[in-house]
Structures are given as C-alpha cells and as structure tokens.
Amino acid sequence: MILTRPEAASTRVAAELSGIPTLISPVTQIAGTGAEVDLSRYRGVILTSANAVTYLPSLQGIPVYSVGARTAEESGGVVQLVARDAGDLVNRITATGPLVHAHGQETRGNIASRLTSAGIETHSVVVYVQLDEELSQEAKAALGGDEPTILPLWSARSAQRLFSQNVTLGPNVHLIALSPAVADVCRTAVGHAVEVCDDPDGQEMIARIVAAAGG
C-alpha cells in the first residue's frame, strides 16, 4: 500500500493498518500561515480537516461543527454536528453566528459564504497551506511495477498532485477513492479502474483497504 497523505495522517492510517505492508510518501506538506484566530469573537468553529486543529487555540468548551468523525474526534471541542461533506454541513447546521471556518488555503464548498447568505454569519480564516511534495522514487517504482499495490486517495487535490508527477500505474494497482470527485480526477488522469467509497468516510476507506488487502 502507498499512502500519499500528509505525514501525520499517513502515519495514523498506517498504524490502523499495521498488518498491511505500507510505504509512506506524502505528496502534500502542511504548514501554518501564522494567522491568529480569536475564539472569543465567535460562537463556534467549523472544521473541515483535522489539520486546522494544530493551528488553533484549544477548542475545549468551544462548539464545533465538523466534516468527518475523525476531525470531530481530534478537535477537542464540544461537537455539535458531524457532517459527511461541506454540502451536508451547510444543509444541516443549526447555529447562531458568528462562526469561524478555519481551513487550509485549498478548500471546497464555499462554506462561509453559503452560511452567511443563509443567515448564519460565518468568517473564513486560512490557518494552514498545503504545499506540493515530490513522490519518492521508491513509491513511483512500486506504483509502476507488477506487484499488487493498493493506492487509497482521500482528496481530489492530492490526486491531482500525484498524477501531475507523471506517475505510471502498473496493471495491479488497486485505486480506492474516498469520493466521486476524487475518482473523477483519477479516471481523467490515468483512465484506470477506481473503487469508490459509498460515503466519504475515513472508516469506510479503512474497511475497503482491508478488504482489498484480503483481510
């Protein structure tokens, strides 16, 4: 299995799948922007990635509206909502603003503007950036070889980063995409068969990896 998520996320996934041989080669590096978020100005925080938690003050006692159970768990806040994706969060959230959406430079869903238009004042703050990182030669060789290799991809942007590096996929690479958007990037880039999670959920991805590995 090749894991291309940022180092911390890939290490966590590898630990959950300790019985599956794994090569970690991130295509994204996370770095803080230095932006400061004064939580006293807001009545809650929206999180669409656990990466943001590192660059925020403690969320203990703070209402949190999250995309994904893992992000909710790692927030340390008082979780009010766990949504499937950005659209699900916008549709289901019930809150009194102002809220703050702390996120990376690359984000999807226009959450802050959509919520503000719907009457829930929401501010958007970029607290980290996602930087390109080169796939290791070892990972490229494994993906281009003949041995069975599982390649799970969690985001459309990371898939774009991966395939922009002229990666060749061998005949026995098993691609698993977290969502249809991720799968579309894969098919456009390489025309390869892709298994797609029914729900954009980290635990479903783990289960599909285990199944693909014959576990």
PDB file of C-alpha atoms in Angstrom:
ATOM      1  CA  MET A   1       0.000   0.000   0.000  1.00  0.00           C
ATOM      2  CA  ILE A   2       1.183   3.516  -0.829  1.00  0.00           C
ATOM      3  CA  LEU A   3      -0.018   6.342   1.429  1.00  0.00           C
ATOM      4  CA  THR A   4       0.314   9.838  -0.026  1.00  0.00           C
ATOM      5  CA  ARG A   5      -1.499  11.880   2.632  1.00  0.00           C
ATOM      6  CA  PRO A   6       0.493  14.375   4.757  1.00  0.00           C
ATOM      7  CA  GLU A   7       2.956  12.677   7.099  1.00  0.00           C
ATOM      8  CA  ALA A   8       0.877  12.769  10.289  1.00  0.00           C
ATOM      9  CA  ALA A   9      -2.286  11.495   8.600  1.00  0.00           C
ATOM     10  CA  SER A  10      -0.430   8.757   6.731  1.00  0.00           C
ATOM     11  CA  THR A  11       1.304   7.627   9.903  1.00  0.00           C
ATOM     12  CA  ARG A  12      -2.043   7.384  11.682  1.00  0.00           C
ATOM     13  CA  VAL A  13      -3.582   5.330   8.866  1.00  0.00           C
ATOM     14  CA  ALA A  14      -0.547   3.048   8.731  1.00  0.00           C
ATOM     15  CA  ALA A  15      -0.905   2.395  12.463  1.00  0.00           C
ATOM     16  CA  GLU A  16      -4.549   1.387  11.963  1.00  0.00           C
ATOM     17  CA  LEU A  17      -3.482  -0.972   9.181  1.00  0.00           C
ATOM     18  CA  SER A  18      -0.380  -2.370  10.838  1.00  0.00           C
ATOM     19  CA  GLY A  19      -0.814  -5.780   9.200  1.00  0.00           C
ATOM     20  CA  ILE A  20      -0.564  -4.360   5.669  1.00  0.00           C
ATOM     21  CA  PRO A  21       2.906  -3.564   4.242  1.00  0.00           C
ATOM     22  CA  THR A  22       2.921   0.208   3.753  1.00  0.00           C
ATOM     23  CA  LEU A  23       5.101   2.795   2.095  1.00  0.00           C
ATOM     24  CA  ILE A  24       4.502   6.413   3.181  1.00  0.00           C
ATOM     25  CA  SER A  25       5.309   9.042   0.577  1.00  0.00           C
ATOM     26  CA  PRO A  26       3.324  12.275   1.071  1.00  0.00           C
ATOM     27  CA  VAL A  27       2.528  14.467  -1.916  1.00  0.00           C
ATOM     28  CA  THR A  28       1.364  17.256   0.394  1.00  0.00           C
ATOM     29  CA  GLN A  29       3.147  19.074   3.198  1.00  0.00           C
ATOM     30  CA  ILE A  30       1.158  21.076   5.759  1.00  0.00           C
ATOM     31  CA  ALA A  31       2.473  24.396   7.075  1.00  0.00           C
ATOM     32  CA  GLY A  32       0.817  27.039   9.248  1.00  0.00           C
ATOM     33  CA  THR A  33       0.108  30.524   7.901  1.00  0.00           C
ATOM     34  CA  GLY A  34       0.593  32.259  11.234  1.00  0.00           C
ATOM     35  CA  ALA A  35      -2.993  33.502  11.177  1.00  0.00           C
ATOM     36  CA  GLU A  36      -4.361  34.075  14.680  1.00  0.00           C
ATOM     37  CA  VAL A  37      -7.952  33.193  15.500  1.00  0.00           C
ATOM     38  CA  ASP A  38      -9.540  34.946  18.477  1.00  0.00           C
ATOM     39  CA  LEU A  39     -12.118  32.381  19.508  1.00  0.00           C
ATOM     40  CA  SER A  40     -13.772  34.843  21.899  1.00  0.00           C
ATOM     41  CA  ARG A  41     -15.240  36.592  18.845  1.00  0.00           C
ATOM     42  CA  TYR A  42     -17.171  33.509  17.724  1.00  0.00           C
ATOM     43  CA  ARG A  43     -19.930  31.215  18.913  1.00  0.00           C
ATOM     44  CA  GLY A  44     -18.486  28.161  17.255  1.00  0.00           C
ATOM     45  CA  VAL A  45     -15.821  26.770  14.934  1.00  0.00           C
ATOM     46  CA  ILE A  46     -16.299  24.920  11.664  1.00  0.00           C
ATOM     47  CA  LEU A  47     -13.647  22.333  10.832  1.00  0.00           C
ATOM     48  CA  THR A  48     -13.379  20.549   7.503  1.00  0.00           C
ATOM     49  CA  SER A  49      -9.983  18.991   8.237  1.00  0.00           C
ATOM     50  CA  ALA A  50      -8.172  17.931  11.375  1.00  0.00           C
ATOM     51  CA  ASN A  51      -5.110  19.751  10.010  1.00  0.00           C
ATOM     52  CA  ALA A  52      -6.620  23.040  11.206  1.00  0.00           C
ATOM     53  CA  VAL A  53      -6.685  21.970  14.870  1.00  0.00           C
ATOM     54  CA  THR A  54      -2.906  22.247  15.181  1.00  0.00           C
ATOM     55  CA  TYR A  55      -3.031  25.932  14.270  1.00  0.00           C
ATOM     56  CA  LEU A  56      -5.890  26.959  16.559  1.00  0.00           C
ATOM     57  CA  PRO A  57      -6.056  27.723  20.280  1.00  0.00           C
ATOM     58  CA  SER A  58      -7.527  24.962  22.435  1.00  0.00           C
ATOM     59  CA  LEU A  59     -11.108  24.215  21.434  1.00  0.00           C
ATOM     60  CA  GLN A  60     -12.024  22.836  24.833  1.00  0.00           C
ATOM     61  CA  GLY A  61     -15.539  24.048  25.623  1.00  0.00           C
ATOM     62  CA  ILE A  62     -15.994  25.511  22.123  1.00  0.00           C
ATOM     63  CA  PRO A  63     -18.915  24.363  19.918  1.00  0.00           C
ATOM     64  CA  VAL A  64     -17.505  22.534  16.886  1.00  0.00           C
ATOM     65  CA  TYR A  65     -19.237  21.775  13.592  1.00  0.00           C
ATOM     66  CA  SER A  66     -17.191  19.188  11.763  1.00  0.00           C
ATOM     67  CA  VAL A  67     -16.876  17.397   8.465  1.00  0.00           C
ATOM     68  CA  GLY A  68     -15.884  13.835   9.314  1.00  0.00           C
ATOM     69  CA  ALA A  69     -15.827  11.873  12.541  1.00  0.00           C
ATOM     70  CA  ARG A  70     -12.030  11.873  12.749  1.00  0.00           C
ATOM     71  CA  THR A  71     -11.882  15.655  12.590  1.00  0.00           C
ATOM     72  CA  ALA A  72     -14.580  15.896  15.254  1.00  0.00           C
ATOM     73  CA  GLU A  73     -12.707  13.488  17.498  1.00  0.00           C
ATOM     74  CA  GLU A  74      -9.399  15.322  17.160  1.00  0.00           C
ATOM     75  CA  SER A  75     -10.898  18.783  17.675  1.00  0.00           C
ATOM     76  CA  GLY A  76     -11.145  18.551  21.458  1.00  0.00           C
ATOM     77  CA  GLY A  77     -14.229  20.750  21.284  1.00  0.00           C
ATOM     78  CA  VAL A  78     -17.912  20.287  22.071  1.00  0.00           C
ATOM     79  CA  VAL A  79     -19.077  18.611  18.874  1.00  0.00           C
ATOM     80  CA  GLN A  80     -22.457  19.853  17.677  1.00  0.00           C
ATOM     81  CA  LEU A  81     -22.539  18.292  14.214  1.00  0.00           C
ATOM     82  CA  VAL A  82     -20.599  15.667  12.261  1.00  0.00           C
ATOM     83  CA  ALA A  83     -21.332  16.100   8.554  1.00  0.00           C
ATOM     84  CA  ARG A  84     -20.445  13.892   5.591  1.00  0.00           C
ATOM     85  CA  ASP A  85     -19.084  16.730   3.476  1.00  0.00           C
ATOM     86  CA  ALA A  86     -19.281  20.506   3.036  1.00  0.00           C
ATOM     87  CA  GLY A  87     -22.705  20.398   1.399  1.00  0.00           C
ATOM     88  CA  ASP A  88     -24.099  18.192   4.148  1.00  0.00           C
ATOM     89  CA  LEU A  89     -22.747  20.571   6.795  1.00  0.00           C
ATOM     90  CA  VAL A  90     -24.292  23.645   5.146  1.00  0.00           C
ATOM     91  CA  ASN A  91     -27.639  21.880   4.808  1.00  0.00           C
ATOM     92  CA  ARG A  92     -27.802  20.559   8.362  1.00  0.00           C
ATOM     93  CA  ILE A  93     -26.140  23.133  10.571  1.00  0.00           C
ATOM     94  CA  THR A  94     -28.291  24.986  13.079  1.00  0.00           C
ATOM     95  CA  ALA A  95     -26.358  27.685  14.877  1.00  0.00           C
ATOM     96  CA  THR A  96     -26.284  31.326  15.801  1.00  0.00           C
ATOM     97  CA  GLY A  97     -23.362  33.245  14.376  1.00  0.00           C
ATOM     98  CA  PRO A  98     -20.848  34.493  14.195  1.00  0.00           C
ATOM     99  CA  LEU A  99     -18.973  31.284  13.411  1.00  0.00           C
ATOM    100  CA  VAL A 100     -15.468  30.846  12.025  1.00  0.00           C
ATOM    101  CA  HIS A 101     -14.407  28.292   9.431  1.00  0.00           C
ATOM    102  CA  ALA A 102     -10.703  27.553   9.987  1.00  0.00           C
ATOM    103  CA  HIS A 103      -9.269  25.771   6.976  1.00  0.00           C
ATOM    104  CA  GLY A 104      -6.429  25.322   4.524  1.00  0.00           C
ATOM    105  CA  GLN A 105      -5.608  27.515   1.556  1.00  0.00           C
ATOM    106  CA  GLU A 106      -7.171  24.890  -0.707  1.00  0.00           C
ATOM    107  CA  THR A 107     -10.743  24.312   0.356  1.00  0.00           C
ATOM    108  CA  ARG A 108     -14.003  23.281  -1.280  1.00  0.00           C
ATOM    109  CA  GLY A 109     -17.654  24.085  -0.743  1.00  0.00           C
ATOM    110  CA  ASN A 110     -17.637  27.873  -0.088  1.00  0.00           C
ATOM    111  CA  ILE A 111     -18.936  27.151   3.393  1.00  0.00           C
ATOM    112  CA  ALA A 112     -18.537  30.608   4.916  1.00  0.00           C
ATOM    113  CA  SER A 113     -20.220  32.472   2.075  1.00  0.00           C
ATOM    114  CA  ARG A 114     -23.056  29.943   1.784  1.00  0.00           C
ATOM    115  CA  LEU A 115     -23.807  30.037   5.503  1.00  0.00           C
ATOM    116  CA  THR A 116     -23.625  33.835   5.636  1.00  0.00           C
ATOM    117  CA  SER A 117     -26.058  34.014   2.722  1.00  0.00           C
ATOM    118  CA  ALA A 118     -28.343  31.650   4.642  1.00  0.00           C
ATOM    119  CA  GLY A 119     -28.349  33.964   7.678  1.00  0.00           C
ATOM    120  CA  ILE A 120     -25.579  32.395   9.782  1.00  0.00           C
ATOM    121  CA  GLU A 121     -22.718  34.907   9.844  1.00  0.00           C
ATOM    122  CA  THR A 122     -19.552  32.928   9.172  1.00  0.00           C
ATOM    123  CA  HIS A 123     -15.981  34.125   8.743  1.00  0.00           C
ATOM    124  CA  SER A 124     -13.305  32.260   6.801  1.00  0.00           C
ATOM    125  CA  VAL A 125      -9.695  32.050   8.048  1.00  0.00           C
ATOM    126  CA  VAL A 126      -6.832  30.262   6.291  1.00  0.00           C
ATOM    127  CA  VAL A 127      -4.741  28.753   9.090  1.00  0.00           C
ATOM    128  CA  TYR A 128      -2.538  26.420   7.018  1.00  0.00           C
ATOM    129  CA  VAL A 129      -1.307  25.889   3.477  1.00  0.00           C
ATOM    130  CA  GLN A 130      -0.874  22.677   1.509  1.00  0.00           C
ATOM    131  CA  LEU A 131       2.486  22.544  -0.268  1.00  0.00           C
ATOM    132  CA  ASP A 132       3.465  20.208  -3.098  1.00  0.00           C
ATOM    133  CA  GLU A 133       5.838  17.396  -2.192  1.00  0.00           C
ATOM    134  CA  GLU A 134       7.553  15.023  -4.596  1.00  0.00           C
ATOM    135  CA  LEU A 135       6.603  11.373  -4.527  1.00  0.00           C
ATOM    136  CA  SER A 136       9.609   9.253  -3.586  1.00  0.00           C
ATOM    137  CA  GLN A 137      11.385   7.207  -6.244  1.00  0.00           C
ATOM    138  CA  GLU A 138      10.595   4.088  -4.221  1.00  0.00           C
ATOM    139  CA  ALA A 139       6.878   4.903  -4.326  1.00  0.00           C
ATOM    140  CA  LYS A 140       6.971   5.652  -8.061  1.00  0.00           C
ATOM    141  CA  ALA A 141       8.702   2.343  -8.714  1.00  0.00           C
ATOM    142  CA  ALA A 142       6.154   0.450  -6.610  1.00  0.00           C
ATOM    143  CA  LEU A 143       3.220   2.067  -8.418  1.00  0.00           C
ATOM    144  CA  GLY A 144       4.719   1.349 -11.817  1.00  0.00           C
ATOM    145  CA  GLY A 145       5.648  -2.245 -11.054  1.00  0.00           C
ATOM    146  CA  ASP A 146       3.791  -5.526 -11.456  1.00  0.00           C
ATOM    147  CA  GLU A 147       3.239  -6.321  -7.776  1.00  0.00           C
ATOM    148  CA  PRO A 148      -0.263  -5.825  -6.329  1.00  0.00           C
ATOM    149  CA  THR A 149      -0.360  -2.358  -4.748  1.00  0.00           C
ATOM    150  CA  ILE A 150      -3.204  -0.537  -3.009  1.00  0.00           C
ATOM    151  CA  LEU A 151      -3.368   3.217  -3.629  1.00  0.00           C
ATOM    152  CA  PRO A 152      -6.028   4.940  -1.463  1.00  0.00           C
ATOM    153  CA  LEU A 153      -6.660   8.611  -2.247  1.00  0.00           C
ATOM    154  CA  TRP A 154      -8.541  10.876   0.167  1.00  0.00           C
ATOM    155  CA  SER A 155      -8.815  14.153  -1.754  1.00  0.00           C
ATOM    156  CA  ALA A 156      -9.128  15.406  -5.304  1.00  0.00           C
ATOM    157  CA  ARG A 157      -6.288  17.866  -4.809  1.00  0.00           C
ATOM    158  CA  SER A 158      -3.865  15.203  -3.547  1.00  0.00           C
ATOM    159  CA  ALA A 159      -4.842  13.018  -6.509  1.00  0.00           C
ATOM    160  CA  GLN A 160      -4.047  15.925  -8.832  1.00  0.00           C
ATOM    161  CA  ARG A 161      -0.688  16.407  -7.118  1.00  0.00           C
ATOM    162  CA  LEU A 162       0.113  12.730  -7.506  1.00  0.00           C
ATOM    163  CA  PHE A 163      -0.783  12.410 -11.185  1.00  0.00           C
ATOM    164  CA  SER A 164       0.856  15.718 -12.128  1.00  0.00           C
ATOM    165  CA  GLN A 165       4.158  13.978 -11.387  1.00  0.00           C
ATOM    166  CA  ASN A 166       3.832  11.735 -14.461  1.00  0.00           C
ATOM    167  CA  VAL A 167       3.225   8.665 -12.355  1.00  0.00           C
ATOM    168  CA  THR A 168       2.718   5.412 -14.250  1.00  0.00           C
ATOM    169  CA  LEU A 169       0.351   2.872 -12.715  1.00  0.00           C
ATOM    170  CA  GLY A 170       1.123  -0.796 -13.159  1.00  0.00           C
ATOM    171  CA  PRO A 171      -1.560  -3.339 -14.072  1.00  0.00           C
ATOM    172  CA  ASN A 172      -2.086  -4.483 -10.484  1.00  0.00           C
ATOM    173  CA  VAL A 173      -2.609  -1.131  -8.770  1.00  0.00           C
ATOM    174  CA  HIS A 174      -5.884  -1.076  -6.827  1.00  0.00           C
ATOM    175  CA  LEU A 175      -7.108   2.534  -6.692  1.00  0.00           C
ATOM    176  CA  ILE A 176      -9.580   3.448  -3.940  1.00  0.00           C
ATOM    177  CA  ALA A 177     -11.133   6.943  -3.951  1.00  0.00           C
ATOM    178  CA  LEU A 178     -12.858   8.495  -0.956  1.00  0.00           C
ATOM    179  CA  SER A 179     -15.469  10.216  -3.133  1.00  0.00           C
ATOM    180  CA  PRO A 180     -16.718  10.503  -6.722  1.00  0.00           C
ATOM    181  CA  ALA A 181     -14.789  13.795  -7.063  1.00  0.00           C
ATOM    182  CA  VAL A 182     -11.540  12.005  -6.245  1.00  0.00           C
ATOM    183  CA  ALA A 183     -12.433   9.157  -8.605  1.00  0.00           C
ATOM    184  CA  ASP A 184     -13.070  11.626 -11.440  1.00  0.00           C
ATOM    185  CA  VAL A 185      -9.545  13.033 -11.083  1.00  0.00           C
ATOM    186  CA  CYS A 186      -8.095   9.514 -11.193  1.00  0.00           C
ATOM    187  CA  ARG A 187     -10.065   8.464 -14.285  1.00  0.00           C
ATOM    188  CA  THR A 188      -9.243  11.683 -16.122  1.00  0.00           C
ATOM    189  CA  ALA A 189      -5.546  11.391 -15.309  1.00  0.00           C
ATOM    190  CA  VAL A 190      -4.928   7.713 -15.982  1.00  0.00           C
ATOM    191  CA  GLY A 191      -8.118   6.056 -17.193  1.00  0.00           C
ATOM    192  CA  HIS A 192      -7.642   3.435 -14.505  1.00  0.00           C
ATOM    193  CA  ALA A 193     -10.421   1.466 -12.803  1.00  0.00           C
ATOM    194  CA  VAL A 194     -11.307   3.055  -9.465  1.00  0.00           C
ATOM    195  CA  GLU A 195     -13.154   1.708  -6.431  1.00  0.00           C
ATOM    196  CA  VAL A 196     -15.223   4.475  -4.827  1.00  0.00           C
ATOM    197  CA  CYS A 197     -16.412   4.694  -1.215  1.00  0.00           C
ATOM    198  CA  ASP A 198     -20.187   4.905  -0.853  1.00  0.00           C
ATOM    199  CA  ASP A 199     -19.734   7.562   1.841  1.00  0.00           C
ATOM    200  CA  PRO A 200     -16.771   9.993   2.107  1.00  0.00           C
ATOM    201  CA  ASP A 201     -15.889   8.478   5.466  1.00  0.00           C
ATOM    202  CA  GLY A 202     -12.456   7.578   6.775  1.00  0.00           C
ATOM    203  CA  GLN A 203     -13.611   4.373   8.416  1.00  0.00           C
ATOM    204  CA  GLU A 204     -15.178   3.155   5.199  1.00  0.00           C
ATOM    205  CA  MET A 205     -11.876   3.839   3.454  1.00  0.00           C
ATOM    206  CA  ILE A 206     -10.075   1.777   6.083  1.00  0.00           C
ATOM    207  CA  ALA A 207     -12.554  -1.066   5.639  1.00  0.00           C
ATOM    208  CA  ARG A 208     -12.123  -1.025   1.867  1.00  0.00           C
ATOM    209  CA  ILE A 209      -8.339  -1.074   2.188  1.00  0.00           C
ATOM    210  CA  VAL A 210      -8.560  -4.093   4.484  1.00  0.00           C
ATOM    211  CA  ALA A 211     -10.887  -5.838   2.027  1.00  0.00           C
ATOM    212  CA  ALA A 212      -8.591  -5.064  -0.903  1.00  0.00           C
ATOM    213  CA  ALA A 213      -5.672  -6.497   1.033  1.00  0.00           C
ATOM    214  CA  GLY A 214      -7.613  -9.686   1.596  1.00  0.00           C
ATOM    215  CA  GLY A 215      -8.118  -9.028   5.291  1.00  0.00           C
TER     216      GLY A 215
END
